[in-house]
Amino acid sequence: MLCYKAYSRAELVQLLGTNRIDAIKNRLDRDGYIYTASGRGNDLIISITGCTKQFEVFCKEELNFPAQTNFDRLKDFLKRLLFDEEFARLPFAAMEREIGISSQTISKWIKILAAANLITLSRGDYIYYISRRVNMNDLEIIEITEQQYKDAWSAYWEGREDGYFLSVNRLYNVNEGTPHKRGIMVENAFEMERMEQLRELLKGD
């Protein structure tokens, strides 16, 4: 994000990647920056005094979210993810049911946060759960223990010679659902400053 200070044309060209004054101003307008301009040509000075889209700009510039992201929906999701521990433990399919954002989109957003080094999904500590269809439209998600997860897969492999479909039925019947696991989300301690910036922006409204 641009700081609230005065920038020369040369500084803005380097930061925004364009030499055209109209393109620089269009970019500032699009990102919600409040500014004043003085001087002309190479002597142009733009003073940034505020920003009406701080969350959006932070997500694009600091976390590399695409410009076409629905930032209102992203904000709703991140508020739940970062301030609601129970929500953060849910499988993506259950998150979808809670917040109305597709599990594919949630998975993509989680990967962007991981690529930005804000979080990791642990490869040693997991959440275990089963999914089962209640009716044509509703999927029930229930957290289980690691042992229950292992018991289900043991039942699958022990009878694998009987054929795939019988093995899957045994897998399902152990806990009356299909077992899954997901790495627990862990915040990167080396990125706490940026994480706190994000939390402050989420608290803003």
PDB file of C-alpha atoms in Angstrom:
ATOM      1  CA  MET A   1       0.000   0.000   0.000  1.00  0.00           C
ATOM      2  CA  LEU A   2       1.093   3.534  -0.642  1.00  0.00           C
ATOM      3  CA  CYS A   3       1.936   5.532   2.461  1.00  0.00           C
ATOM      4  CA  TYR A   4       0.186   8.767   3.311  1.00  0.00           C
ATOM      5  CA  LYS A   5       2.894  11.097   2.029  1.00  0.00           C
ATOM      6  CA  ALA A   6       4.036  13.015  -1.040  1.00  0.00           C
ATOM      7  CA  TYR A   7       5.385  11.056  -4.037  1.00  0.00           C
ATOM      8  CA  SER A   8       7.327  12.338  -7.011  1.00  0.00           C
ATOM      9  CA  ARG A   9       6.388  11.217 -10.505  1.00  0.00           C
ATOM     10  CA  ALA A  10       9.526   9.063 -10.668  1.00  0.00           C
ATOM     11  CA  GLU A  11       8.564   7.280  -7.436  1.00  0.00           C
ATOM     12  CA  LEU A  12       5.044   6.596  -8.683  1.00  0.00           C
ATOM     13  CA  VAL A  13       6.338   5.329 -12.029  1.00  0.00           C
ATOM     14  CA  GLN A  14       8.512   2.819 -10.176  1.00  0.00           C
ATOM     15  CA  LEU A  15       5.752   1.786  -7.769  1.00  0.00           C
ATOM     16  CA  LEU A  16       2.866   1.583 -10.237  1.00  0.00           C
ATOM     17  CA  GLY A  17       4.710   0.458 -13.356  1.00  0.00           C
ATOM     18  CA  THR A  18       3.476   3.138 -15.743  1.00  0.00           C
ATOM     19  CA  ASN A  19       4.934   6.420 -16.973  1.00  0.00           C
ATOM     20  CA  ARG A  20       1.620   7.953 -18.019  1.00  0.00           C
ATOM     21  CA  ILE A  21       0.191  10.542 -15.640  1.00  0.00           C
ATOM     22  CA  ASP A  22      -3.401   9.704 -16.609  1.00  0.00           C
ATOM     23  CA  ALA A  23      -2.766   5.995 -15.935  1.00  0.00           C
ATOM     24  CA  ILE A  24      -1.207   6.819 -12.553  1.00  0.00           C
ATOM     25  CA  LYS A  25      -4.239   8.904 -11.539  1.00  0.00           C
ATOM     26  CA  ASN A  26      -6.663   6.267 -12.842  1.00  0.00           C
ATOM     27  CA  ARG A  27      -4.894   3.621 -10.758  1.00  0.00           C
ATOM     28  CA  LEU A  28      -5.049   5.809  -7.644  1.00  0.00           C
ATOM     29  CA  ASP A  29      -8.738   6.550  -8.259  1.00  0.00           C
ATOM     30  CA  ARG A  30      -9.561   2.879  -8.830  1.00  0.00           C
ATOM     31  CA  ASP A  31      -7.867   1.879  -5.590  1.00  0.00           C
ATOM     32  CA  GLY A  32      -9.745   4.523  -3.619  1.00  0.00           C
ATOM     33  CA  TYR A  33      -6.794   6.768  -2.769  1.00  0.00           C
ATOM     34  CA  ILE A  34      -7.509  10.338  -1.726  1.00  0.00           C
ATOM     35  CA  TYR A  35      -4.807  12.677  -3.012  1.00  0.00           C
ATOM     36  CA  THR A  36      -3.850  16.114  -4.240  1.00  0.00           C
ATOM     37  CA  ALA A  37      -1.628  16.795  -7.251  1.00  0.00           C
ATOM     38  CA  SER A  38       0.705  19.725  -7.910  1.00  0.00           C
ATOM     39  CA  GLY A  39       3.297  20.484 -10.554  1.00  0.00           C
ATOM     40  CA  ARG A  40       3.385  19.234 -14.141  1.00  0.00           C
ATOM     41  CA  GLY A  41       5.327  16.745 -16.205  1.00  0.00           C
ATOM     42  CA  ASN A  42       8.386  15.374 -14.470  1.00  0.00           C
ATOM     43  CA  ASP A  43       7.801  17.828 -11.592  1.00  0.00           C
ATOM     44  CA  LEU A  44       4.456  16.250 -10.699  1.00  0.00           C
ATOM     45  CA  ILE A  45       3.968  15.688  -6.975  1.00  0.00           C
ATOM     46  CA  ILE A  46       1.060  13.611  -5.663  1.00  0.00           C
ATOM     47  CA  SER A  47       0.290  13.721  -1.967  1.00  0.00           C
ATOM     48  CA  ILE A  48      -1.665  10.725  -0.641  1.00  0.00           C
ATOM     49  CA  THR A  49      -3.897  11.737   2.251  1.00  0.00           C
ATOM     50  CA  GLY A  50      -6.202   8.725   2.633  1.00  0.00           C
ATOM     51  CA  CYS A  51      -7.682   5.576   1.114  1.00  0.00           C
ATOM     52  CA  THR A  52     -11.317   4.466   1.016  1.00  0.00           C
ATOM     53  CA  LYS A  53     -10.472   0.868  -0.014  1.00  0.00           C
ATOM     54  CA  GLN A  54      -7.692  -0.044   2.399  1.00  0.00           C
ATOM     55  CA  PHE A  55      -8.763  -3.677   2.789  1.00  0.00           C
ATOM     56  CA  GLU A  56      -8.996  -4.248  -0.963  1.00  0.00           C
ATOM     57  CA  VAL A  57      -5.653  -2.568  -1.672  1.00  0.00           C
ATOM     58  CA  PHE A  58      -3.944  -4.514   1.134  1.00  0.00           C
ATOM     59  CA  CYS A  59      -5.278  -7.822  -0.199  1.00  0.00           C
ATOM     60  CA  LYS A  60      -4.183  -7.052  -3.757  1.00  0.00           C
ATOM     61  CA  GLU A  61      -0.780  -5.552  -3.026  1.00  0.00           C
ATOM     62  CA  GLU A  62       0.310  -7.424   0.098  1.00  0.00           C
ATOM     63  CA  LEU A  63      -1.382 -10.801  -0.356  1.00  0.00           C
ATOM     64  CA  ASN A  64      -1.657 -11.018  -4.181  1.00  0.00           C
ATOM     65  CA  PHE A  65      -5.419 -11.561  -4.376  1.00  0.00           C
ATOM     66  CA  PRO A  66      -6.597 -11.053  -7.986  1.00  0.00           C
ATOM     67  CA  ALA A  67      -8.238  -7.729  -8.823  1.00  0.00           C
ATOM     68  CA  GLN A  68     -11.462  -9.545  -9.843  1.00  0.00           C
ATOM     69  CA  THR A  69     -11.919 -11.008  -6.333  1.00  0.00           C
ATOM     70  CA  ASN A  70     -15.234 -10.246  -4.630  1.00  0.00           C
ATOM     71  CA  PHE A  71     -13.644  -8.342  -1.751  1.00  0.00           C
ATOM     72  CA  ASP A  72     -16.893  -7.958   0.205  1.00  0.00           C
ATOM     73  CA  ARG A  73     -17.295 -11.739   0.302  1.00  0.00           C
ATOM     74  CA  LEU A  74     -13.582 -12.161   1.037  1.00  0.00           C
ATOM     75  CA  LYS A  75     -13.891  -9.801   3.999  1.00  0.00           C
ATOM     76  CA  ASP A  76     -16.867 -11.780   5.359  1.00  0.00           C
ATOM     77  CA  PHE A  77     -14.888 -15.006   5.037  1.00  0.00           C
ATOM     78  CA  LEU A  78     -11.691 -13.682   6.629  1.00  0.00           C
ATOM     79  CA  LYS A  79     -13.615 -12.236   9.574  1.00  0.00           C
ATOM     80  CA  ARG A  80     -14.967 -15.689  10.332  1.00  0.00           C
ATOM     81  CA  LEU A  81     -11.666 -17.442   9.621  1.00  0.00           C
ATOM     82  CA  LEU A  82      -9.504 -15.203  11.807  1.00  0.00           C
ATOM     83  CA  PHE A  83     -11.906 -14.378  14.649  1.00  0.00           C
ATOM     84  CA  ASP A  84     -13.949 -17.584  15.016  1.00  0.00           C
ATOM     85  CA  GLU A  85     -11.885 -20.603  16.112  1.00  0.00           C
ATOM     86  CA  GLU A  86     -14.757 -23.043  15.626  1.00  0.00           C
ATOM     87  CA  PHE A  87     -15.301 -21.852  12.058  1.00  0.00           C
ATOM     88  CA  ALA A  88     -11.562 -22.138  11.308  1.00  0.00           C
ATOM     89  CA  ARG A  89     -11.673 -25.830  12.258  1.00  0.00           C
ATOM     90  CA  LEU A  90     -14.471 -26.673   9.836  1.00  0.00           C
ATOM     91  CA  PRO A  91     -13.844 -28.556   6.592  1.00  0.00           C
ATOM     92  CA  PHE A  92     -14.242 -26.393   3.503  1.00  0.00           C
ATOM     93  CA  ALA A  93     -17.588 -28.020   2.647  1.00  0.00           C
ATOM     94  CA  ALA A  94     -18.945 -27.057   6.081  1.00  0.00           C
ATOM     95  CA  MET A  95     -17.566 -23.522   5.692  1.00  0.00           C
ATOM     96  CA  GLU A  96     -19.465 -23.309   2.406  1.00  0.00           C
ATOM     97  CA  ARG A  97     -22.685 -24.246   4.170  1.00  0.00           C
ATOM     98  CA  GLU A  98     -22.072 -21.697   6.955  1.00  0.00           C
ATOM     99  CA  ILE A  99     -21.155 -18.692   4.838  1.00  0.00           C
ATOM    100  CA  GLY A 100     -22.512 -19.394   1.346  1.00  0.00           C
ATOM    101  CA  ILE A 101     -19.147 -19.267  -0.453  1.00  0.00           C
ATOM    102  CA  SER A 102     -18.202 -22.289  -2.551  1.00  0.00           C
ATOM    103  CA  SER A 103     -15.641 -24.688  -1.116  1.00  0.00           C
ATOM    104  CA  GLN A 104     -13.603 -24.273  -4.321  1.00  0.00           C
ATOM    105  CA  THR A 105     -13.369 -20.516  -3.727  1.00  0.00           C
ATOM    106  CA  ILE A 106     -12.538 -21.052  -0.052  1.00  0.00           C
ATOM    107  CA  SER A 107      -9.781 -23.498  -1.001  1.00  0.00           C
ATOM    108  CA  LYS A 108      -8.378 -20.987  -3.516  1.00  0.00           C
ATOM    109  CA  TRP A 109      -8.394 -18.175  -0.929  1.00  0.00           C
ATOM    110  CA  ILE A 110      -6.693 -20.377   1.668  1.00  0.00           C
ATOM    111  CA  LYS A 111      -3.977 -21.212  -0.885  1.00  0.00           C
ATOM    112  CA  ILE A 112      -3.437 -17.479  -1.541  1.00  0.00           C
ATOM    113  CA  LEU A 113      -3.029 -16.839   2.204  1.00  0.00           C
ATOM    114  CA  ALA A 114      -0.566 -19.749   2.384  1.00  0.00           C
ATOM    115  CA  ALA A 115       1.379 -18.470  -0.648  1.00  0.00           C
ATOM    116  CA  ALA A 116       1.628 -15.093   1.103  1.00  0.00           C
ATOM    117  CA  ASN A 117       3.098 -16.960   4.130  1.00  0.00           C
ATOM    118  CA  LEU A 118       0.380 -15.757   6.492  1.00  0.00           C
ATOM    119  CA  ILE A 119      -0.776 -19.295   7.271  1.00  0.00           C
ATOM    120  CA  THR A 120       0.112 -22.920   6.686  1.00  0.00           C
ATOM    121  CA  LEU A 121      -2.065 -26.015   6.791  1.00  0.00           C
ATOM    122  CA  SER A 122      -0.176 -28.324   9.132  1.00  0.00           C
ATOM    123  CA  ARG A 123       1.096 -31.614   7.729  1.00  0.00           C
ATOM    124  CA  GLY A 124       1.425 -33.087  11.197  1.00  0.00           C
ATOM    125  CA  ASP A 125      -1.710 -31.985  13.050  1.00  0.00           C
ATOM    126  CA  TYR A 126      -5.047 -32.760  11.448  1.00  0.00           C
ATOM    127  CA  ILE A 127      -8.767 -32.280  11.946  1.00  0.00           C
ATOM    128  CA  TYR A 128     -10.640 -35.535  11.287  1.00  0.00           C
ATOM    129  CA  TYR A 129     -14.273 -35.616  10.208  1.00  0.00           C
ATOM    130  CA  ILE A 130     -16.902 -37.556   8.311  1.00  0.00           C
ATOM    131  CA  SER A 131     -19.336 -36.341   5.683  1.00  0.00           C
ATOM    132  CA  ARG A 132     -22.671 -37.933   4.970  1.00  0.00           C
ATOM    133  CA  ARG A 133     -25.601 -36.999   2.798  1.00  0.00           C
ATOM    134  CA  VAL A 134     -28.752 -36.227   4.816  1.00  0.00           C
ATOM    135  CA  ASN A 135     -30.877 -35.631   1.724  1.00  0.00           C
ATOM    136  CA  MET A 136     -30.383 -34.472  -1.852  1.00  0.00           C
ATOM    137  CA  ASN A 137     -29.432 -30.942  -0.776  1.00  0.00           C
ATOM    138  CA  ASP A 138     -27.823 -31.245   2.659  1.00  0.00           C
ATOM    139  CA  LEU A 139     -24.425 -32.625   3.589  1.00  0.00           C
ATOM    140  CA  GLU A 140     -23.753 -33.312   7.282  1.00  0.00           C
ATOM    141  CA  ILE A 141     -20.195 -32.804   8.589  1.00  0.00           C
ATOM    142  CA  ILE A 142     -19.198 -34.332  11.955  1.00  0.00           C
ATOM    143  CA  GLU A 143     -15.769 -34.135  13.599  1.00  0.00           C
ATOM    144  CA  ILE A 144     -14.312 -37.495  14.674  1.00  0.00           C
ATOM    145  CA  THR A 145     -11.155 -38.696  16.403  1.00  0.00           C
ATOM    146  CA  GLU A 146      -7.952 -39.765  14.714  1.00  0.00           C
ATOM    147  CA  GLN A 147      -8.614 -43.343  15.854  1.00  0.00           C
ATOM    148  CA  GLN A 148     -12.077 -43.352  14.279  1.00  0.00           C
ATOM    149  CA  TYR A 149     -10.506 -42.125  11.037  1.00  0.00           C
ATOM    150  CA  LYS A 150      -7.856 -44.861  11.152  1.00  0.00           C
ATOM    151  CA  ASP A 151     -10.442 -47.531  12.001  1.00  0.00           C
ATOM    152  CA  ALA A 152     -12.467 -46.620   8.917  1.00  0.00           C
ATOM    153  CA  TRP A 153      -9.489 -46.868   6.591  1.00  0.00           C
ATOM    154  CA  SER A 154      -8.345 -50.096   8.232  1.00  0.00           C
ATOM    155  CA  ALA A 155     -11.751 -51.575   7.430  1.00  0.00           C
ATOM    156  CA  TYR A 156     -11.331 -50.446   3.835  1.00  0.00           C
ATOM    157  CA  TRP A 157      -7.877 -51.943   3.291  1.00  0.00           C
ATOM    158  CA  GLU A 158      -8.448 -55.154   5.238  1.00  0.00           C
ATOM    159  CA  GLY A 159     -11.224 -56.180   2.859  1.00  0.00           C
ATOM    160  CA  ARG A 160      -9.870 -54.608  -0.321  1.00  0.00           C
ATOM    161  CA  GLU A 161      -9.582 -57.989  -2.027  1.00  0.00           C
ATOM    162  CA  ASP A 162     -13.395 -58.254  -1.904  1.00  0.00           C
ATOM    163  CA  GLY A 163     -13.696 -55.435  -4.435  1.00  0.00           C
ATOM    164  CA  TYR A 164     -13.881 -51.662  -4.400  1.00  0.00           C
ATOM    165  CA  PHE A 165     -17.588 -51.194  -3.669  1.00  0.00           C
ATOM    166  CA  LEU A 166     -17.673 -53.576  -0.698  1.00  0.00           C
ATOM    167  CA  SER A 167     -14.531 -51.913   0.696  1.00  0.00           C
ATOM    168  CA  VAL A 168     -16.095 -48.464   0.387  1.00  0.00           C
ATOM    169  CA  ASN A 169     -19.224 -49.689   2.171  1.00  0.00           C
ATOM    170  CA  ARG A 170     -17.118 -50.997   5.064  1.00  0.00           C
ATOM    171  CA  LEU A 171     -15.223 -47.686   5.167  1.00  0.00           C
ATOM    172  CA  TYR A 172     -18.503 -45.762   5.355  1.00  0.00           C
ATOM    173  CA  ASN A 173     -20.173 -48.055   7.898  1.00  0.00           C
ATOM    174  CA  VAL A 174     -17.486 -47.718  10.581  1.00  0.00           C
ATOM    175  CA  ASN A 175     -18.567 -44.142  11.399  1.00  0.00           C
ATOM    176  CA  GLU A 176     -21.698 -43.902   9.246  1.00  0.00           C
ATOM    177  CA  GLY A 177     -19.941 -41.444   6.932  1.00  0.00           C
ATOM    178  CA  THR A 178     -17.007 -40.939   4.585  1.00  0.00           C
ATOM    179  CA  PRO A 179     -13.815 -40.096   6.546  1.00  0.00           C
ATOM    180  CA  HIS A 180     -11.616 -37.103   5.672  1.00  0.00           C
ATOM    181  CA  LYS A 181      -8.776 -35.164   7.240  1.00  0.00           C
ATOM    182  CA  ARG A 182      -7.485 -31.605   6.862  1.00  0.00           C
ATOM    183  CA  GLY A 183      -4.370 -29.953   8.210  1.00  0.00           C
ATOM    184  CA  ILE A 184      -4.977 -27.531  11.085  1.00  0.00           C
ATOM    185  CA  MET A 185      -4.490 -23.915  10.061  1.00  0.00           C
ATOM    186  CA  VAL A 186      -1.434 -22.377  11.735  1.00  0.00           C
ATOM    187  CA  GLU A 187      -0.484 -18.696  11.567  1.00  0.00           C
ATOM    188  CA  ASN A 188       3.089 -17.926  10.531  1.00  0.00           C
ATOM    189  CA  ALA A 189       4.861 -16.361  13.519  1.00  0.00           C
ATOM    190  CA  PHE A 190       7.251 -14.512  11.192  1.00  0.00           C
ATOM    191  CA  GLU A 191       4.357 -12.666   9.544  1.00  0.00           C
ATOM    192  CA  MET A 192       2.559 -11.476  12.675  1.00  0.00           C
ATOM    193  CA  GLU A 193       2.911  -7.815  11.705  1.00  0.00           C
ATOM    194  CA  ARG A 194       1.083  -8.301   8.418  1.00  0.00           C
ATOM    195  CA  MET A 195      -1.468 -10.562  10.103  1.00  0.00           C
ATOM    196  CA  GLU A 196      -2.192  -7.840  12.661  1.00  0.00           C
ATOM    197  CA  GLN A 197      -2.535  -5.312   9.826  1.00  0.00           C
ATOM    198  CA  LEU A 198      -5.102  -7.581   8.226  1.00  0.00           C
ATOM    199  CA  ARG A 199      -6.996  -8.048  11.486  1.00  0.00           C
ATOM    200  CA  GLU A 200      -7.127  -4.283  12.068  1.00  0.00           C
ATOM    201  CA  LEU A 201      -8.521  -3.753   8.572  1.00  0.00           C
ATOM    202  CA  LEU A 202     -11.157  -6.427   9.199  1.00  0.00           C
ATOM    203  CA  LYS A 203     -12.164  -4.698  12.441  1.00  0.00           C
ATOM    204  CA  GLY A 204     -12.609  -1.417  10.627  1.00  0.00           C
ATOM    205  CA  ASP A 205     -16.275  -1.899   9.887  1.00  0.00           C
TER     206      ASP A 205
END
